[in-house]
Amino acid sequence: MDLNEQLLKLTNQENNYNSSSLIYAYCSALPKINTYVIDIVNVFIHLKNENLECGDFEQAYFLFCQQSLDRSKVGLSFILEQSKSSYPLLGNTIMAAAKLDSSWVIEQLSTLLKHQSAGIRLQVYSTIGRVSLTDLDLPSVRLKLLESALNIETDSSEKSEIFRSAFFIAKQTATLWPQVQLLFEQCLQKYEPLVIQEASYLAAFNGQELPDSVVTYLMPYFKDTTPAQSKTLNYLSYFIRNEINGEKCSLVEDLLETLLIKNNGLKVSDFQHLDHELMKELNSDFLNRIVTKWFLMGDIQLCCALYDVITKGDRDRTELSIDESALPLTDNEFLFLVRKTVGWLFYTPVAAISFLLSIIPHTNADLKTQITQLLYDPLLLSYTGKGKDFLMKKIENTDISTQALINQILSDLERYQADFKDIKLVKELRVSQKEVNIYWQDFEEKMSQSMSEARKGSIVDLIATTQTILYGNDVVTSSTLGNENQRIKNTMHSMRYSYEVPKMSVIDPEGLDMMLRAFRHERLENEIDS
């Protein structure tokens, strides 16, 4: 049976499983069968034209050509006469001859660099980087080929391929990194987005193999990325996540900071999965560092980014602490940091309280009093549940002076709550039953209206049937199984989600709002004076 003829009969209208099985069998046998290279190329072109999955065809073809130099020579000549569908085989055709005749390989690469087809030149640039020619001065020869090509190429697609191939050469021969960095600089001269995208790809997936000097050089180009360059931003997201706890931590911190400041509206959530990564306990040191640094900077973009990250995390478990590498701080800086924390993290009480508690041991008596006051009002008065529970849990793990402060504000809270219980004894502050009924009637009407609005255009109505429960807590559904009708009874269970509403947002909403806004937008005194 001629396998080539069998594959040439395949179409994309046939059973995909049978087609895939035949192609897999062909690729497995290809390195060992005796056939003509031209027939194999024709099979590949046919599969491409039929949009059939080729599997490991290119690798199998590479192993086939490795058996004889003539196969590479005949195959290359034939491919150059064919359509673009055959171009993906060009690189493997040349690389297969690397161990058989390296001089022939260099000769073909040098000749094809000047080919009029951009598609062929792209394949040649890729081949120069991937081919296994590392003996003697061959890596330098390959790099010079790329340098000569860069002098004549004007399109960013070709430049990005040259950029990648130069990296692979330096990866094989580390002594060439200085020359490769010079080539990188030439590729990036015009700040072309596609070339910067290629650089970000290498940083993301090969960052550990890039010298520090190269990564440092690439940073200004990465910092010019805009939200419109979505692929580059995704690669940078991966790069930042990889280096949060790595040797390049300070570089990625600066990169993230610059991108957020320069691009108004850019959020941490726009960096793929970075917001979730920052909330992991493994990365708590990095999070504490940027919280301390960015609140001290007071930049609105950075503070908004922290707000987005921390409020989307687990509000009951996220604990923060001051980054001690930022110490010492002046009294004004400490107070500024505390007020920013209250302003931006008010709605995540555990994060805010834990951060303030970590600041207290580093301050003088006067500042301790001011911080304690803000812990009490507005934080503890607003969150008498979560806030109180967290303080009681932390009291055993703090120093003696902080324990005394916590005991004091917990005592103040108890007196405050006791005074509130006595309010119901004041006749003038009681609400009549009629007003209570009017309130709940109005509340139910608004809830009903909001539910009706939410149902309009809802996909739920398209995929589910509305059932009205007249009494009880069971739902009976009729179903048909074959010729039998069945009644299925399901007992409903209650579900509850609790959320502690900040009490000060009810008692004094306007006063609280004004306080938080003031804390969020104020600047350091020395900045105002300058």
Short mmCIF file of N, CA, C and O in Angstrom, two decimals, residues 378-466:
data_model
loop_
_atom_site.label_atom_id
_atom_site.label_comp_id
_atom_site.label_asym_id
_atom_site.label_seq_id
_atom_site.Cartn_x
_atom_site.Cartn_y
_atom_site.Cartn_z
N PRO A 378 -12.66 55.64 62.02
CA PRO A 378 -13.93 54.99 61.65
C PRO A 378 -13.90 53.46 61.58
O PRO A 378 -14.95 52.85 61.42
N LEU A 379 -12.73 52.81 61.69
CA LEU A 379 -12.67 51.38 61.38
C LEU A 379 -13.46 50.51 62.35
O LEU A 379 -14.36 49.75 61.95
N LEU A 380 -13.13 50.57 63.64
CA LEU A 380 -13.77 49.66 64.58
C LEU A 380 -15.24 50.01 64.79
O LEU A 380 -16.08 49.11 64.94
N LEU A 381 -15.59 51.28 64.79
CA LEU A 381 -17.00 51.67 64.95
C LEU A 381 -17.84 51.20 63.76
O LEU A 381 -19.05 50.97 63.90
N SER A 382 -17.20 51.07 62.58
CA SER A 382 -17.92 50.62 61.39
C SER A 382 -18.02 49.11 61.34
O SER A 382 -19.02 48.55 60.87
N TYR A 383 -16.97 48.43 61.80
CA TYR A 383 -16.92 46.96 61.71
C TYR A 383 -16.81 46.37 63.11
O TYR A 383 -15.77 45.88 63.52
N THR A 384 -17.93 46.44 63.84
CA THR A 384 -17.94 45.93 65.21
C THR A 384 -17.91 44.40 65.25
O THR A 384 -17.73 43.82 66.31
N GLY A 385 -18.11 43.77 64.09
CA GLY A 385 -18.05 42.31 64.03
C GLY A 385 -16.66 41.85 63.61
O GLY A 385 -15.86 41.38 64.43
N LYS A 386 -16.34 42.03 62.32
CA LYS A 386 -15.05 41.57 61.78
C LYS A 386 -13.87 42.29 62.45
O LYS A 386 -12.86 41.68 62.76
N GLY A 387 -14.04 43.59 62.63
CA GLY A 387 -12.95 44.37 63.21
C GLY A 387 -12.62 43.94 64.62
O GLY A 387 -11.46 43.74 64.99
N LYS A 388 -13.67 43.77 65.41
CA LYS A 388 -13.48 43.35 66.81
C LYS A 388 -12.88 41.94 66.87
O LYS A 388 -11.95 41.68 67.65
N ASP A 389 -13.41 41.02 66.06
CA ASP A 389 -12.91 39.64 66.06
C ASP A 389 -11.43 39.59 65.68
O ASP A 389 -10.66 38.84 66.28
N PHE A 390 -11.06 40.40 64.69
CA PHE A 390 -9.66 40.38 64.24
C PHE A 390 -8.73 40.93 65.33
O PHE A 390 -7.66 40.37 65.58
N LEU A 391 -9.14 42.00 65.99
CA LEU A 391 -8.31 42.57 67.06
C LEU A 391 -8.14 41.59 68.22
O LEU A 391 -7.04 41.47 68.78
N MET A 392 -9.20 40.90 68.54
CA MET A 392 -9.11 39.92 69.64
C MET A 392 -8.19 38.76 69.27
O MET A 392 -7.50 38.19 70.12
N LYS A 393 -8.17 38.42 67.99
CA LYS A 393 -7.29 37.35 67.54
C LYS A 393 -5.82 37.78 67.54
O LYS A 393 -4.93 37.00 67.86
N LYS A 394 -5.59 39.05 67.21
CA LYS A 394 -4.21 39.55 67.06
C LYS A 394 -3.59 39.98 68.39
O LYS A 394 -2.37 40.15 68.47
N ILE A 395 -4.40 40.14 69.42
CA ILE A 395 -3.89 40.72 70.67
C ILE A 395 -2.80 39.85 71.29
O ILE A 395 -1.89 40.35 71.98
N GLU A 396 -2.86 38.55 71.05
CA GLU A 396 -1.87 37.65 71.66
C GLU A 396 -0.54 37.66 70.91
O GLU A 396 0.46 37.20 71.45
N ASN A 397 -0.54 38.17 69.67
CA ASN A 397 0.67 38.11 68.84
C ASN A 397 1.35 39.46 68.67
O ASN A 397 2.11 39.66 67.72
N THR A 398 1.05 40.39 69.57
CA THR A 398 1.65 41.72 69.46
C THR A 398 2.46 42.03 70.72
O THR A 398 2.37 41.33 71.73
N ASP A 399 3.26 43.10 70.63
CA ASP A 399 4.07 43.49 71.79
C ASP A 399 3.18 44.09 72.89
O ASP A 399 2.01 44.40 72.66
N ILE A 400 3.75 44.28 74.06
CA ILE A 400 2.98 44.70 75.24
C ILE A 400 2.32 46.07 75.03
O ILE A 400 1.15 46.27 75.38
N SER A 401 3.03 47.01 74.45
CA SER A 401 2.46 48.36 74.27
C SER A 401 1.29 48.33 73.30
O SER A 401 0.27 49.02 73.51
N THR A 402 1.40 47.52 72.22
CA THR A 402 0.30 47.42 71.26
C THR A 402 -0.89 46.71 71.89
O THR A 402 -2.05 47.06 71.64
N GLN A 403 -0.62 45.71 72.74
CA GLN A 403 -1.70 45.02 73.45
C GLN A 403 -2.50 46.00 74.31
O GLN A 403 -3.74 45.94 74.35
N ALA A 404 -1.80 46.89 74.95
CA ALA A 404 -2.48 47.88 75.79
C ALA A 404 -3.39 48.78 74.96
O ALA A 404 -4.51 49.11 75.37
N LEU A 405 -2.91 49.17 73.79
CA LEU A 405 -3.71 50.03 72.91
C LEU A 405 -4.95 49.28 72.42
O LEU A 405 -6.05 49.85 72.36
N ILE A 406 -4.78 48.00 72.06
CA ILE A 406 -5.92 47.21 71.58
C ILE A 406 -6.95 47.04 72.69
O ILE A 406 -8.16 47.20 72.47
N ASN A 407 -6.48 46.75 73.90
CA ASN A 407 -7.40 46.60 75.04
C ASN A 407 -8.17 47.88 75.30
O ASN A 407 -9.36 47.86 75.63
N GLN A 408 -7.48 49.01 75.12
CA GLN A 408 -8.12 50.30 75.37
C GLN A 408 -9.26 50.55 74.36
O GLN A 408 -10.37 50.93 74.76
N ILE A 409 -8.98 50.30 73.06
CA ILE A 409 -10.03 50.61 72.07
C ILE A 409 -11.16 49.57 72.14
O ILE A 409 -12.31 49.90 71.84
N LEU A 410 -10.86 48.33 72.54
CA LEU A 410 -11.93 47.35 72.72
C LEU A 410 -12.82 47.74 73.90
O LEU A 410 -14.05 47.56 73.85
N SER A 411 -12.20 48.30 74.95
CA SER A 411 -12.99 48.79 76.09
C SER A 411 -13.86 49.96 75.68
O SER A 411 -15.04 50.06 76.07
N ASP A 412 -13.29 50.88 74.90
CA ASP A 412 -14.08 52.01 74.40
C ASP A 412 -15.26 51.53 73.57
O ASP A 412 -16.36 52.11 73.63
N LEU A 413 -15.03 50.48 72.75
CA LEU A 413 -16.11 49.94 71.91
C LEU A 413 -17.22 49.37 72.77
O LEU A 413 -18.41 49.56 72.48
N GLU A 414 -16.87 48.66 73.83
CA GLU A 414 -17.88 48.08 74.72
C GLU A 414 -18.75 49.17 75.35
O GLU A 414 -19.98 49.04 75.45
N ARG A 415 -18.12 50.26 75.79
CA ARG A 415 -18.90 51.37 76.38
C ARG A 415 -19.80 52.01 75.32
O ARG A 415 -20.95 52.36 75.61
N TYR A 416 -19.28 52.15 74.13
CA TYR A 416 -20.05 52.74 73.03
C TYR A 416 -21.28 51.89 72.72
O TYR A 416 -22.40 52.42 72.55
N GLN A 417 -21.09 50.56 72.64
CA GLN A 417 -22.22 49.67 72.35
C GLN A 417 -23.23 49.66 73.50
O GLN A 417 -24.44 49.56 73.27
N ALA A 418 -22.73 49.75 74.73
CA ALA A 418 -23.64 49.79 75.89
C ALA A 418 -24.50 51.05 75.85
O ALA A 418 -25.70 51.01 76.15
N ASP A 419 -23.89 52.16 75.49
CA ASP A 419 -24.65 53.41 75.39
C ASP A 419 -25.72 53.31 74.30
O ASP A 419 -26.82 53.86 74.43
N PHE A 420 -25.40 52.61 73.21
CA PHE A 420 -26.36 52.47 72.11
C PHE A 420 -27.57 51.65 72.55
O PHE A 420 -28.70 51.90 72.10
N LYS A 421 -27.34 50.65 73.41
CA LYS A 421 -28.45 49.82 73.87
C LYS A 421 -29.47 50.63 74.67
O LYS A 421 -30.65 50.30 74.71
N ASP A 422 -29.01 51.68 75.30
CA ASP A 422 -29.91 52.50 76.11
C ASP A 422 -30.76 53.45 75.29
O ASP A 422 -31.69 54.08 75.80
N ILE A 423 -30.46 53.58 73.98
CA ILE A 423 -31.21 54.51 73.13
C ILE A 423 -32.68 54.13 73.05
O ILE A 423 -33.56 54.99 72.98
N LYS A 424 -32.95 52.80 73.04
CA LYS A 424 -34.34 52.36 72.91
C LYS A 424 -35.21 52.80 74.08
O LYS A 424 -36.45 52.78 74.00
N LEU A 425 -34.55 53.23 75.18
CA LEU A 425 -35.33 53.71 76.33
C LEU A 425 -35.78 55.15 76.17
O LEU A 425 -36.65 55.63 76.89
N VAL A 426 -35.17 55.84 75.18
CA VAL A 426 -35.53 57.24 74.93
C VAL A 426 -36.76 57.28 74.02
O VAL A 426 -36.68 56.90 72.85
N LYS A 427 -37.89 57.72 74.56
CA LYS A 427 -39.15 57.67 73.84
C LYS A 427 -39.10 58.47 72.54
O LYS A 427 -39.67 58.09 71.52
N GLU A 428 -38.42 59.63 72.60
CA GLU A 428 -38.39 60.52 71.42
C GLU A 428 -37.67 59.91 70.22
O GLU A 428 -37.87 60.34 69.08
N LEU A 429 -36.83 58.90 70.47
CA LEU A 429 -36.08 58.29 69.38
C LEU A 429 -36.72 57.01 68.85
O LEU A 429 -36.20 56.41 67.91
N ARG A 430 -37.84 56.63 69.44
CA ARG A 430 -38.51 55.43 68.97
C ARG A 430 -39.23 55.70 67.65
O ARG A 430 -39.76 56.79 67.42
N VAL A 431 -39.31 54.66 66.81
CA VAL A 431 -40.05 54.74 65.54
C VAL A 431 -41.39 54.05 65.72
O VAL A 431 -41.45 52.94 66.25
N SER A 432 -42.46 54.71 65.24
CA SER A 432 -43.79 54.10 65.39
C SER A 432 -43.92 52.88 64.49
O SER A 432 -43.24 52.77 63.47
N GLN A 433 -44.82 51.98 64.85
CA GLN A 433 -45.03 50.76 64.06
C GLN A 433 -45.54 51.10 62.66
O GLN A 433 -45.21 50.42 61.68
N LYS A 434 -46.31 52.17 62.55
CA LYS A 434 -46.82 52.58 61.25
C LYS A 434 -45.68 52.94 60.30
O LYS A 434 -45.66 52.55 59.12
N GLU A 435 -44.69 53.68 60.82
CA GLU A 435 -43.55 54.07 59.99
C GLU A 435 -42.69 52.86 59.62
O GLU A 435 -42.15 52.79 58.51
N VAL A 436 -42.60 51.90 60.54
CA VAL A 436 -41.87 50.67 60.23
C VAL A 436 -42.55 49.92 59.10
O VAL A 436 -41.89 49.44 58.15
N ASN A 437 -43.88 49.82 59.15
CA ASN A 437 -44.63 49.13 58.10
C ASN A 437 -44.48 49.83 56.75
O ASN A 437 -44.35 49.17 55.71
N ILE A 438 -44.54 51.16 56.77
CA ILE A 438 -44.38 51.93 55.53
C ILE A 438 -42.99 51.69 54.93
O ILE A 438 -42.84 51.52 53.72
N TYR A 439 -41.99 51.63 55.80
CA TYR A 439 -40.61 51.41 55.33
C TYR A 439 -40.50 50.06 54.62
O TYR A 439 -39.96 49.96 53.51
N TRP A 440 -40.99 48.98 55.26
CA TRP A 440 -40.86 47.65 54.67
C TRP A 440 -41.71 47.49 53.43
O TRP A 440 -41.32 46.78 52.49
N GLN A 441 -42.87 48.16 53.39
CA GLN A 441 -43.69 48.11 52.18
C GLN A 441 -42.96 48.75 51.01
O GLN A 441 -42.94 48.22 49.89
N ASP A 442 -42.34 49.90 51.27
CA ASP A 442 -41.57 50.59 50.23
C ASP A 442 -40.36 49.75 49.80
O ASP A 442 -40.03 49.67 48.61
N PHE A 443 -39.74 49.10 50.76
CA PHE A 443 -38.57 48.26 50.47
C PHE A 443 -38.96 47.09 49.55
O PHE A 443 -38.27 46.78 48.57
N GLU A 444 -40.10 46.43 49.86
CA GLU A 444 -40.55 45.30 49.06
C GLU A 444 -40.92 45.73 47.65
O GLU A 444 -40.64 45.01 46.67
N GLU A 445 -41.51 46.90 47.50
CA GLU A 445 -41.87 47.40 46.16
C GLU A 445 -40.62 47.66 45.33
O GLU A 445 -40.56 47.32 44.14
N LYS A 446 -39.62 48.26 45.95
CA LYS A 446 -38.38 48.53 45.23
C LYS A 446 -37.67 47.24 44.84
O LYS A 446 -37.11 47.12 43.74
N MET A 447 -37.67 46.24 45.73
CA MET A 447 -37.06 44.95 45.42
C MET A 447 -37.78 44.27 44.28
O MET A 447 -37.16 43.69 43.37
N SER A 448 -39.11 44.33 44.28
CA SER A 448 -39.90 43.72 43.22
C SER A 448 -39.62 44.39 41.87
O SER A 448 -39.48 43.72 40.85
N GLN A 449 -39.50 45.73 41.88
CA GLN A 449 -39.21 46.46 40.65
C GLN A 449 -37.82 46.11 40.11
O GLN A 449 -37.63 45.91 38.91
N SER A 450 -36.86 46.04 41.03
CA SER A 450 -35.49 45.72 40.60
C SER A 450 -35.40 44.31 40.03
O SER A 450 -34.67 44.06 39.06
N MET A 451 -36.16 43.35 40.61
CA MET A 451 -36.17 41.98 40.09
C MET A 451 -36.81 41.93 38.71
O MET A 451 -36.33 41.21 37.82
N SER A 452 -37.87 42.70 38.53
CA SER A 452 -38.52 42.74 37.21
C SER A 452 -37.60 43.32 36.15
O SER A 452 -37.54 42.84 35.02
N GLU A 453 -36.87 44.36 36.50
CA GLU A 453 -35.92 44.96 35.57
C GLU A 453 -34.80 44.00 35.22
O GLU A 453 -34.35 43.92 34.07
N ALA A 454 -34.34 43.27 36.23
CA ALA A 454 -33.22 42.34 36.02
C ALA A 454 -33.62 41.18 35.11
O ALA A 454 -32.78 40.64 34.38
N ARG A 455 -34.90 40.81 35.14
CA ARG A 455 -35.37 39.68 34.32
C ARG A 455 -35.48 40.03 32.85
O ARG A 455 -35.46 39.15 32.00
N LYS A 456 -35.59 41.32 32.54
CA LYS A 456 -35.75 41.73 31.14
C LYS A 456 -34.49 41.38 30.34
O LYS A 456 -33.39 41.81 30.66
N GLY A 457 -34.66 40.56 29.32
CA GLY A 457 -33.54 40.18 28.48
C GLY A 457 -32.60 39.18 29.12
O GLY A 457 -31.52 38.91 28.61
N SER A 458 -33.00 38.61 30.28
CA SER A 458 -32.13 37.66 30.98
C SER A 458 -32.08 36.34 30.22
O SER A 458 -33.10 35.84 29.73
N ILE A 459 -30.89 35.75 30.14
CA ILE A 459 -30.72 34.46 29.47
C ILE A 459 -31.38 33.33 30.26
O ILE A 459 -31.71 32.28 29.71
N VAL A 460 -31.62 33.56 31.56
CA VAL A 460 -32.22 32.52 32.40
C VAL A 460 -33.60 32.14 31.88
O VAL A 460 -33.98 30.96 31.88
N ASP A 461 -34.37 33.13 31.39
CA ASP A 461 -35.71 32.84 30.89
C ASP A 461 -35.67 31.96 29.64
O ASP A 461 -36.66 31.31 29.30
N LEU A 462 -34.55 31.97 28.94
CA LEU A 462 -34.43 31.18 27.72
C LEU A 462 -34.08 29.72 28.00
O LEU A 462 -34.39 28.84 27.20
N ILE A 463 -33.40 29.48 29.12
CA ILE A 463 -32.91 28.12 29.39
C ILE A 463 -33.62 27.45 30.56
O ILE A 463 -33.38 26.28 30.83
N ALA A 464 -34.48 28.19 31.27
CA ALA A 464 -35.14 27.62 32.45
C ALA A 464 -36.63 27.96 32.44
O ALA A 464 -37.05 28.94 31.83
N THR A 465 -37.40 27.10 33.10
CA THR A 465 -38.85 27.31 33.21
C THR A 465 -39.18 27.91 34.57
O THR A 465 -38.66 27.47 35.59
N THR A 466 -40.03 28.91 34.57
CA THR A 466 -40.43 29.56 35.82
C THR A 466 -41.44 28.69 36.55
O THR A 466 -42.42 28.22 35.96
#
